[in-house]
């Protein structure tokens, strides 16, 4: 039996442990709007996401040192009607030429004034620039000039890369900003994939030790294509397809993978981590982005268990033919987008011909036809995809086996 002093000491130790190791389940959730041309789908996505994201980060300016400013078409009326707090995001490609600074500042200051004049709920400016670590001193000078010119009411944020954490200059940059965003997706070479959960967790933990300034982690809710002609470097295909065929590879991040990552992240003590920002706001026609229902399920930690259905559409046999043509269609009846299953096996015999299409390759034996995945991809919840066809005498639909 414990004495009063010992019991009090144990309770105090337990309280300390709970206070310092309590999982964080109340992170703020935000989203990037990264499309360069706005459509009616943006209005629908804004309306449907109102209860999901507390603020929006909108790509508003993009500058390239060689080609200048990109034309962006933003529906300001929809943003004003939406009313949520906004971050004006400025994407700066290539190196920052000191001679370009005055013009860049002028564009940013003019646009912030324009947004405020339109009645938009502007919180601040976020700079997205992939500077090499060796060029962070120049980037610091750029940010110092920008900070001096911004109205005091507007905050300054940056998109940070994990490699910057080892630079002695970077803590000075963090102290200059009001907050920052650590990007943990699409920071490796395309061949290494979009997201590595183990690396991302390590990056976030290290980043949280650099400064007491608040930060958020940017996570992926999308996929992308890699296209290459001959021996040339891979080109990235995101929202818009590139007009080239040849060698193409799809990179995806499964919602289930991110859900597991968030569960792991919640067990860490990261007091400076204020929330998560998702790239990017899903649109109905954006087939490489997760559906909004899937992103919502991940954020709310709802079940993501796949429910695959194989639908077989049989066509009547023609005159003097005994073998029917069967079209094979895969349907995602689950609550969330999911990676295509690795194999679908159908019991069928006496087949005259068969073939797979799209992401699958056919392997046949005496009694079964196996559709084997050769090109990984995701299928949205509620959508279907043809995977092949069979011309067989006998087919047992109830014995179809799907192997995730």
CSV table of C-alpha atoms in Angstrom, one decimal:
chain,number,residue,atom,x,y,z
A,1,UNK,CA,0.0,0.0,0.0
A,2,UNK,CA,1.4,3.4,-0.9
A,3,UNK,CA,1.8,6.2,1.6
A,4,UNK,CA,0.3,9.6,0.9
A,5,UNK,CA,3.6,11.2,-0.1
A,6,UNK,CA,4.4,8.5,-2.6
A,7,UNK,CA,0.9,8.5,-4.0
A,8,UNK,CA,1.0,12.3,-4.4
A,9,UNK,CA,4.3,12.0,-6.2
A,10,UNK,CA,3.0,9.4,-8.6
A,11,UNK,CA,-0.1,11.4,-9.4
A,12,UNK,CA,2.0,14.5,-10.0
A,13,UNK,CA,4.3,12.5,-12.3
A,14,UNK,CA,1.3,11.1,-14.1
A,15,UNK,CA,-0.2,14.5,-14.6
A,16,UNK,CA,3.1,15.8,-16.0
A,17,UNK,CA,3.3,12.9,-18.4
A,18,UNK,CA,-0.2,13.4,-19.7
A,19,UNK,CA,0.2,17.1,-20.1
A,20,UNK,CA,3.4,16.7,-22.1
A,21,UNK,CA,2.4,13.7,-24.2
A,22,UNK,CA,-1.3,14.2,-24.9
A,23,UNK,CA,-2.0,13.6,-28.6
A,24,UNK,CA,-3.0,16.7,-30.5
A,25,UNK,CA,-6.4,16.1,-32.2
A,26,UNK,CA,-7.5,19.7,-32.7
A,27,UNK,CA,-5.2,20.9,-35.4
A,28,UNK,CA,-6.4,23.7,-37.6
A,29,UNK,CA,-7.1,22.5,-41.2
A,30,UNK,CA,-6.5,24.7,-44.2
A,31,UNK,CA,-6.2,24.2,-48.0
A,32,UNK,CA,-4.3,25.6,-50.9
A,33,UNK,CA,-6.2,26.7,-54.1
A,34,UNK,CA,-3.5,26.3,-56.8
A,35,UNK,CA,-5.4,26.3,-60.1
A,36,UNK,CA,-4.4,29.1,-62.4
A,37,UNK,CA,-7.8,29.3,-64.0
A,38,UNK,CA,-11.0,29.4,-61.8
A,39,UNK,CA,-14.2,27.7,-63.0
A,40,UNK,CA,-17.7,27.2,-61.6
A,41,UNK,CA,-16.3,24.1,-59.8
A,42,UNK,CA,-14.4,26.4,-57.4
A,43,UNK,CA,-17.7,27.9,-56.2
A,44,UNK,CA,-19.0,24.4,-55.5
A,45,UNK,CA,-15.8,23.3,-53.8
A,46,UNK,CA,-15.7,26.4,-51.6
A,47,UNK,CA,-19.3,25.9,-50.5
A,48,UNK,CA,-18.8,22.2,-49.8
A,49,UNK,CA,-15.6,22.8,-47.8
A,50,UNK,CA,-16.8,25.6,-45.5
A,51,UNK,CA,-16.9,23.4,-42.4
A,52,UNK,CA,-13.7,21.6,-43.2
A,53,UNK,CA,-11.1,24.4,-43.7
A,54,UNK,CA,-10.7,27.4,-41.5
A,55,UNK,CA,-8.7,29.4,-44.0
A,56,UNK,CA,-7.7,29.2,-47.7
A,57,UNK,CA,-4.2,29.9,-49.2
A,58,UNK,CA,-4.7,31.1,-52.8
A,59,UNK,CA,-2.1,31.1,-55.5
A,60,UNK,CA,-2.3,34.8,-56.5
A,61,UNK,CA,1.0,35.7,-58.2
A,62,UNK,CA,3.6,33.6,-60.0
A,63,UNK,CA,6.9,35.0,-61.3
A,64,UNK,CA,9.7,33.4,-63.3
A,65,UNK,CA,13.0,35.2,-63.8
A,66,UNK,CA,12.9,34.5,-67.5
A,67,UNK,CA,9.3,34.7,-68.5
A,68,UNK,CA,8.0,37.2,-66.0
A,69,UNK,CA,4.5,37.1,-64.4
A,70,UNK,CA,2.0,34.4,-65.2
A,71,UNK,CA,-1.6,35.2,-65.9
A,72,UNK,CA,-3.9,33.9,-63.1
A,73,UNK,CA,-7.7,34.1,-63.3
A,74,UNK,CA,-9.2,34.3,-59.8
A,75,UNK,CA,-12.9,34.6,-59.0
A,76,UNK,CA,-12.7,37.4,-56.3
A,77,UNK,CA,-16.5,37.5,-56.0
A,78,UNK,CA,-16.6,33.9,-54.8
A,79,UNK,CA,-13.8,34.5,-52.4
A,80,UNK,CA,-15.6,37.5,-50.9
A,81,UNK,CA,-18.8,35.6,-50.7
A,82,UNK,CA,-17.1,32.7,-49.0
A,83,UNK,CA,-15.7,35.1,-46.3
A,84,UNK,CA,-13.0,32.8,-44.9
A,85,UNK,CA,-9.6,34.2,-43.9
A,86,UNK,CA,-7.2,34.2,-46.9
A,87,UNK,CA,-3.5,34.0,-47.5
A,88,UNK,CA,-2.2,35.6,-50.7
A,89,UNK,CA,0.4,33.1,-52.0
A,90,UNK,CA,3.2,34.3,-54.2
A,91,UNK,CA,5.1,31.6,-56.1
A,92,UNK,CA,8.7,32.7,-57.2
A,93,UNK,CA,10.3,30.3,-59.6
A,94,UNK,CA,14.0,30.0,-60.3
A,95,UNK,CA,16.6,32.2,-58.6
A,96,UNK,CA,15.8,35.6,-57.1
A,97,UNK,CA,17.6,38.2,-59.0
A,98,UNK,CA,18.3,41.2,-56.7
A,99,UNK,CA,17.5,43.5,-59.7
A,100,UNK,CA,14.0,42.1,-59.8
A,101,UNK,CA,13.2,42.8,-56.1
A,102,UNK,CA,11.7,46.3,-56.6
A,103,UNK,CA,9.3,45.1,-59.3
A,104,UNK,CA,8.3,42.0,-57.2
A,105,UNK,CA,7.7,44.1,-54.1
A,106,UNK,CA,5.6,46.5,-56.2
A,107,UNK,CA,3.4,43.7,-57.6
A,108,UNK,CA,2.9,42.1,-54.1
A,109,UNK,CA,2.1,45.4,-52.4
A,110,UNK,CA,-0.3,46.4,-55.2
A,111,UNK,CA,-2.2,43.1,-55.1
A,112,UNK,CA,-2.5,43.2,-51.3
A,113,UNK,CA,-4.1,46.6,-51.6
A,114,UNK,CA,-6.4,45.4,-54.3
A,115,UNK,CA,-7.5,42.4,-52.2
A,116,UNK,CA,-8.2,44.7,-49.3
A,117,UNK,CA,-10.1,47.2,-51.5
A,118,UNK,CA,-12.3,44.3,-52.7
A,119,UNK,CA,-13.3,43.5,-49.1
A,120,UNK,CA,-11.4,40.2,-49.0
A,121,UNK,CA,-10.6,38.8,-45.5
A,122,UNK,CA,-6.8,39.0,-46.0
A,123,UNK,CA,-4.6,37.6,-43.2
A,124,UNK,CA,-1.2,37.8,-44.9
A,125,UNK,CA,1.2,37.0,-47.6
A,126,UNK,CA,2.9,33.6,-48.1
A,127,UNK,CA,6.1,33.4,-50.2
A,128,UNK,CA,6.7,30.0,-52.0
A,129,UNK,CA,10.3,29.9,-53.2
A,130,UNK,CA,12.5,26.8,-53.6
A,131,UNK,CA,15.8,28.5,-52.8
A,132,UNK,CA,18.9,26.4,-52.6
A,133,UNK,CA,20.3,26.3,-49.0
A,134,UNK,CA,23.4,28.2,-50.2
A,135,UNK,CA,21.1,31.1,-51.4
A,136,UNK,CA,19.2,31.5,-48.1
A,137,UNK,CA,21.2,34.7,-47.2
A,138,UNK,CA,19.9,36.3,-50.4
A,139,UNK,CA,16.4,35.0,-49.6
A,140,UNK,CA,16.6,36.5,-46.1
A,141,UNK,CA,17.4,39.9,-47.6
A,142,UNK,CA,14.5,39.6,-49.9
A,143,UNK,CA,12.1,38.8,-47.1
A,144,UNK,CA,13.5,41.6,-44.9
A,145,UNK,CA,12.6,44.1,-47.7
A,146,UNK,CA,9.2,42.5,-48.1
A,147,UNK,CA,8.4,42.6,-44.4
A,148,UNK,CA,9.3,46.3,-44.1
A,149,UNK,CA,6.9,47.2,-46.9
A,150,UNK,CA,3.9,45.1,-45.7
A,151,UNK,CA,1.2,46.8,-43.6
A,152,UNK,CA,1.6,45.9,-39.9
A,153,UNK,CA,-1.8,44.2,-39.9
A,154,UNK,CA,-0.7,41.6,-42.5
A,155,UNK,CA,1.4,38.6,-41.5
A,156,UNK,CA,4.3,37.1,-43.4
A,157,UNK,CA,4.6,33.4,-44.0
A,158,UNK,CA,6.9,31.3,-46.1
A,159,UNK,CA,6.8,27.8,-47.6
A,160,UNK,CA,9.9,26.0,-46.2
A,161,UNK,CA,11.8,23.0,-47.5
A,162,UNK,CA,13.1,20.3,-45.2
A,163,UNK,CA,16.7,20.8,-46.4
A,164,UNK,CA,16.8,24.3,-45.0
A,165,UNK,CA,16.7,23.1,-41.4
A,166,UNK,CA,20.5,22.4,-41.5
A,167,UNK,CA,21.3,26.0,-42.6
A,168,UNK,CA,22.6,28.4,-40.0
A,169,UNK,CA,20.7,31.2,-41.8
A,170,UNK,CA,17.3,29.6,-41.6
A,171,UNK,CA,16.5,30.3,-37.9
A,172,UNK,CA,17.0,34.0,-38.8
A,173,UNK,CA,14.4,33.6,-41.5
A,174,UNK,CA,12.0,31.9,-39.2
A,175,UNK,CA,12.3,34.8,-36.6
A,176,UNK,CA,11.5,37.3,-39.4
A,177,UNK,CA,8.3,35.5,-40.3
A,178,UNK,CA,5.1,35.4,-38.3
A,179,UNK,CA,4.6,31.8,-39.2
A,180,UNK,CA,5.7,29.2,-41.7
A,181,UNK,CA,4.6,26.2,-43.7
A,182,UNK,CA,6.8,23.1,-43.9
A,183,UNK,CA,6.3,21.3,-47.2
A,184,UNK,CA,6.8,17.5,-46.7
A,185,UNK,CA,5.5,16.4,-50.1
A,186,UNK,CA,7.0,16.6,-53.6
A,187,UNK,CA,10.4,17.5,-52.1
A,188,UNK,CA,12.3,14.5,-53.4
A,189,UNK,CA,13.1,13.6,-57.0
A,190,UNK,CA,10.0,12.5,-58.8
A,191,UNK,CA,11.3,8.9,-59.1
A,192,UNK,CA,11.3,8.7,-55.3
A,193,UNK,CA,7.6,9.4,-55.0
A,194,UNK,CA,5.4,12.1,-53.7
A,195,UNK,CA,5.5,11.4,-50.0
A,196,UNK,CA,7.6,9.3,-47.5
A,197,UNK,CA,5.9,9.1,-44.1
A,198,UNK,CA,9.1,8.2,-42.2
A,199,UNK,CA,11.0,11.1,-43.6
A,200,UNK,CA,8.1,13.5,-43.2
A,201,UNK,CA,7.8,12.7,-39.5
A,202,UNK,CA,11.5,13.2,-39.0
A,203,UNK,CA,11.4,16.5,-40.9
A,204,UNK,CA,8.5,17.8,-38.8
A,205,UNK,CA,10.1,16.8,-35.5
A,206,UNK,CA,13.4,18.5,-36.4
A,207,UNK,CA,11.6,21.6,-37.7
A,208,UNK,CA,9.7,22.0,-34.5
A,209,UNK,CA,13.0,22.3,-32.6
A,210,UNK,CA,14.3,25.2,-34.7
A,211,UNK,CA,12.1,28.0,-33.4
A,212,UNK,CA,9.1,28.7,-31.2
A,213,UNK,CA,7.3,30.3,-34.1
A,214,UNK,CA,4.1,28.6,-35.1
A,215,UNK,CA,4.1,26.5,-38.2
A,216,UNK,CA,1.9,24.2,-40.2
A,217,UNK,CA,2.7,21.1,-42.2
A,218,UNK,CA,1.7,20.9,-45.9
A,219,UNK,CA,0.4,17.4,-46.8
A,220,UNK,CA,-0.5,15.9,-50.2
A,221,UNK,CA,-4.1,15.1,-51.3
A,222,UNK,CA,-3.3,14.6,-55.0
A,223,UNK,CA,-1.3,12.5,-57.5
A,224,UNK,CA,0.7,13.4,-60.5
A,225,UNK,CA,2.0,11.9,-63.7
A,226,UNK,CA,5.5,11.6,-64.9
A,227,UNK,CA,6.0,11.8,-68.7
A,228,UNK,CA,9.2,11.2,-70.6
A,229,UNK,CA,10.1,11.2,-74.3
A,230,UNK,CA,13.1,9.0,-75.0
A,231,UNK,CA,16.0,9.6,-72.7
A,232,UNK,CA,14.9,13.1,-71.6
A,233,UNK,CA,14.2,14.1,-68.0
A,234,UNK,CA,10.8,13.3,-66.5
A,235,UNK,CA,8.3,16.1,-66.9
A,236,UNK,CA,5.6,16.5,-64.2
A,237,UNK,CA,1.9,16.4,-65.2
A,238,UNK,CA,-0.4,17.6,-62.5
A,239,UNK,CA,-3.9,19.3,-63.0
A,240,UNK,CA,-3.4,19.7,-66.8
A,241,UNK,CA,-2.2,16.8,-69.1
A,242,UNK,CA,0.9,17.4,-71.1
A,243,UNK,CA,0.4,17.0,-74.9
A,244,UNK,CA,2.7,14.0,-75.3
A,245,UNK,CA,2.4,10.3,-75.2
A,246,UNK,CA,5.2,7.8,-74.8
A,247,UNK,CA,6.4,6.8,-71.4
A,248,UNK,CA,4.1,7.8,-68.5
A,249,UNK,CA,4.0,6.9,-64.9
A,250,UNK,CA,1.5,7.8,-62.2
A,251,UNK,CA,2.5,8.8,-58.7
A,252,UNK,CA,-0.2,8.6,-56.0
A,253,UNK,CA,-0.5,9.0,-52.3
A,254,UNK,CA,-3.2,6.7,-50.8
A,255,UNK,CA,-5.6,8.4,-48.3
A,256,UNK,CA,-5.0,5.4,-46.0
A,257,UNK,CA,-1.3,6.2,-45.9
A,258,UNK,CA,-2.0,9.8,-44.9
A,259,UNK,CA,-4.5,8.7,-42.3
A,260,UNK,CA,-1.9,6.4,-40.7
A,261,UNK,CA,0.7,9.2,-40.8
A,262,UNK,CA,-1.7,11.7,-39.0
A,263,UNK,CA,-2.4,9.1,-36.3
A,264,UNK,CA,1.4,8.8,-35.8
A,265,UNK,CA,1.9,12.5,-35.8
A,266,UNK,CA,-0.7,13.0,-33.1
A,267,UNK,CA,1.4,10.9,-30.7
A,268,UNK,CA,4.3,13.4,-30.9
A,269,UNK,CA,4.8,16.4,-28.7
A,270,UNK,CA,5.0,19.3,-31.2
A,271,UNK,CA,3.7,22.5,-29.5
A,272,UNK,CA,4.7,24.7,-32.4
A,273,UNK,CA,2.7,22.7,-34.9
A,274,UNK,CA,-0.5,24.6,-35.3
A,275,UNK,CA,-2.2,22.7,-38.0
A,276,UNK,CA,-2.2,21.0,-41.4
A,277,UNK,CA,-2.5,22.5,-44.9
A,278,UNK,CA,-3.7,20.3,-47.7
A,279,UNK,CA,-2.5,20.6,-51.3
A,280,UNK,CA,-4.9,21.0,-53.0
A,281,UNK,CA,-8.6,22.0,-52.8
A,282,UNK,CA,-10.4,19.2,-54.6
A,283,UNK,CA,-12.4,20.0,-57.7
A,284,UNK,CA,-14.9,17.6,-59.3
A,285,UNK,CA,-12.9,17.4,-62.6
A,286,UNK,CA,-9.5,17.2,-61.0
A,287,UNK,CA,-9.0,13.5,-61.3
A,288,UNK,CA,-5.5,13.6,-59.8
A,289,UNK,CA,-6.8,15.2,-56.6
A,290,UNK,CA,-8.6,13.2,-53.9
A,291,UNK,CA,-12.3,13.7,-53.8
A,292,UNK,CA,-13.5,16.2,-51.2
A,293,UNK,CA,-15.4,13.4,-49.4
A,294,UNK,CA,-12.2,11.4,-49.1
A,295,UNK,CA,-10.2,14.3,-47.8
A,296,UNK,CA,-12.9,15.0,-45.3
A,297,UNK,CA,-12.8,11.4,-44.1
A,298,UNK,CA,-9.0,11.6,-43.6
A,299,UNK,CA,-9.3,14.8,-41.6
A,300,UNK,CA,-12.2,13.6,-39.5
A,301,UNK,CA,-10.5,10.2,-39.0
A,302,UNK,CA,-13.4,8.3,-40.4
A,303,UNK,CA,-13.1,4.7,-41.8
A,304,UNK,CA,-11.4,4.3,-45.2
A,305,UNK,CA,-12.0,0.6,-45.7
A,306,UNK,CA,-12.1,-0.1,-49.5
A,307,UNK,CA,-15.2,-1.9,-50.9
A,308,UNK,CA,-14.4,-3.2,-54.4
A,309,UNK,CA,-17.1,-4.5,-56.7
A,310,UNK,CA,-16.4,-6.3,-60.0
A,311,UNK,CA,-19.2,-5.8,-62.4
A,312,UNK,CA,-19.5,-8.1,-65.4
A,313,UNK,CA,-21.5,-6.9,-68.3
A,314,UNK,CA,-22.4,-9.8,-70.6
A,315,UNK,CA,-23.4,-9.3,-74.2
A,316,UNK,CA,-25.6,-11.8,-76.0
A,317,UNK,CA,-23.7,-14.3,-78.2
A,318,UNK,CA,-24.1,-13.8,-81.9
A,319,UNK,CA,-25.7,-16.4,-84.1
A,320,UNK,CA,-23.8,-19.7,-84.2
A,321,UNK,CA,-21.5,-18.5,-81.3
A,322,UNK,CA,-21.5,-20.3,-78.0
A,323,UNK,CA,-19.1,-18.0,-76.2
A,324,UNK,CA,-20.4,-14.7,-74.8
A,325,UNK,CA,-18.4,-11.5,-74.6
A,326,UNK,CA,-18.1,-10.2,-71.0
A,327,UNK,CA,-16.9,-6.7,-70.3
A,328,UNK,CA,-15.1,-6.5,-66.8
A,329,UNK,CA,-15.6,-3.2,-64.9
A,330,UNK,CA,-14.1,-2.4,-61.5
A,331,UNK,CA,-16.2,-0.2,-59.2
A,332,UNK,CA,-15.2,1.6,-56.0
A,333,UNK,CA,-18.2,1.3,-53.7
A,334,UNK,CA,-16.2,2.3,-50.6
A,335,UNK,CA,-16.4,5.6,-48.7
A,336,UNK,CA,-13.0,6.9,-50.0
A,337,UNK,CA,-10.7,7.0,-53.0
A,338,UNK,CA,-8.4,3.9,-52.9
A,339,UNK,CA,-5.4,2.5,-54.8
A,340,UNK,CA,-6.4,0.0,-57.4
A,341,UNK,CA,-6.3,-3.6,-56.2
A,342,UNK,CA,-3.2,-5.6,-57.2
A,343,UNK,CA,-5.2,-8.5,-58.7
A,344,UNK,CA,-8.7,-9.5,-59.7
A,345,UNK,CA,-9.3,-13.2,-60.3
A,346,UNK,CA,-12.4,-14.4,-62.2
A,347,UNK,CA,-13.4,-18.1,-62.5
A,348,UNK,CA,-13.9,-18.7,-66.2
A,349,UNK,CA,-13.4,-21.7,-68.5
A,350,UNK,CA,-13.5,-22.6,-72.1
A,351,UNK,CA,-12.4,-19.1,-73.2
A,352,UNK,CA,-11.8,-18.3,-76.8
A,353,UNK,CA,-10.1,-14.9,-76.1
A,354,UNK,CA,-9.5,-12.5,-73.3
A,355,UNK,CA,-7.5,-9.3,-72.7
A,356,UNK,CA,-6.8,-6.6,-70.1
A,357,UNK,CA,-6.8,-2.9,-70.7
A,358,UNK,CA,-5.6,0.2,-68.9
A,359,UNK,CA,-3.8,-0.5,-65.7
A,360,UNK,CA,-4.0,-4.2,-65.8
A,361,UNK,CA,-2.3,-7.2,-67.5
A,362,UNK,CA,-4.0,-10.5,-68.1
A,363,UNK,CA,-2.6,-13.9,-66.9
A,364,UNK,CA,-4.6,-17.0,-67.6
A,365,UNK,CA,-4.7,-20.5,-66.4
A,366,UNK,CA,-7.1,-23.4,-67.1
A,367,UNK,CA,-9.9,-22.2,-64.8
A,368,UNK,CA,-9.2,-18.6,-63.9
A,369,UNK,CA,-8.4,-15.3,-65.6
A,370,UNK,CA,-6.1,-13.0,-63.5
A,371,UNK,CA,-6.1,-9.3,-64.0
A,372,UNK,CA,-2.8,-8.1,-62.5
A,373,UNK,CA,-2.0,-4.5,-61.7
A,374,UNK,CA,0.9,-3.1,-63.7
A,375,UNK,CA,0.3,0.7,-63.5
A,376,UNK,CA,-0.7,1.8,-59.9
A,377,UNK,CA,-3.3,4.5,-59.7
A,378,UNK,CA,-6.3,5.5,-57.6
A,379,UNK,CA,-10.0,5.2,-58.2
A,380,UNK,CA,-12.4,7.8,-56.7
A,381,UNK,CA,-15.2,6.7,-54.5
A,382,UNK,CA,-18.3,6.0,-56.5
A,383,UNK,CA,-16.4,5.8,-59.8
A,384,UNK,CA,-15.8,2.8,-62.1
A,385,UNK,CA,-13.1,1.8,-64.5
A,386,UNK,CA,-13.0,-0.9,-67.3
A,387,UNK,CA,-10.2,-3.4,-66.8
A,388,UNK,CA,-10.7,-5.9,-69.6
A,389,UNK,CA,-12.9,-8.4,-71.4
A,390,UNK,CA,-13.5,-12.2,-71.7
A,391,UNK,CA,-15.1,-14.3,-74.4
A,392,UNK,CA,-15.9,-17.5,-72.6
A,393,UNK,CA,-18.6,-20.2,-72.4
A,394,UNK,CA,-18.7,-20.5,-68.6
A,395,UNK,CA,-18.1,-17.7,-66.1
A,396,UNK,CA,-18.8,-17.8,-62.3
A,397,UNK,CA,-19.3,-14.3,-61.2
A,398,UNK,CA,-19.9,-15.1,-57.5
A,399,UNK,CA,-16.4,-16.6,-57.2
A,400,UNK,CA,-14.6,-13.4,-58.2
A,401,UNK,CA,-11.7,-12.6,-55.9
A,402,UNK,CA,-10.3,-9.1,-55.4
A,403,UNK,CA,-6.8,-8.9,-53.8
A,404,UNK,CA,-6.0,-5.4,-52.4
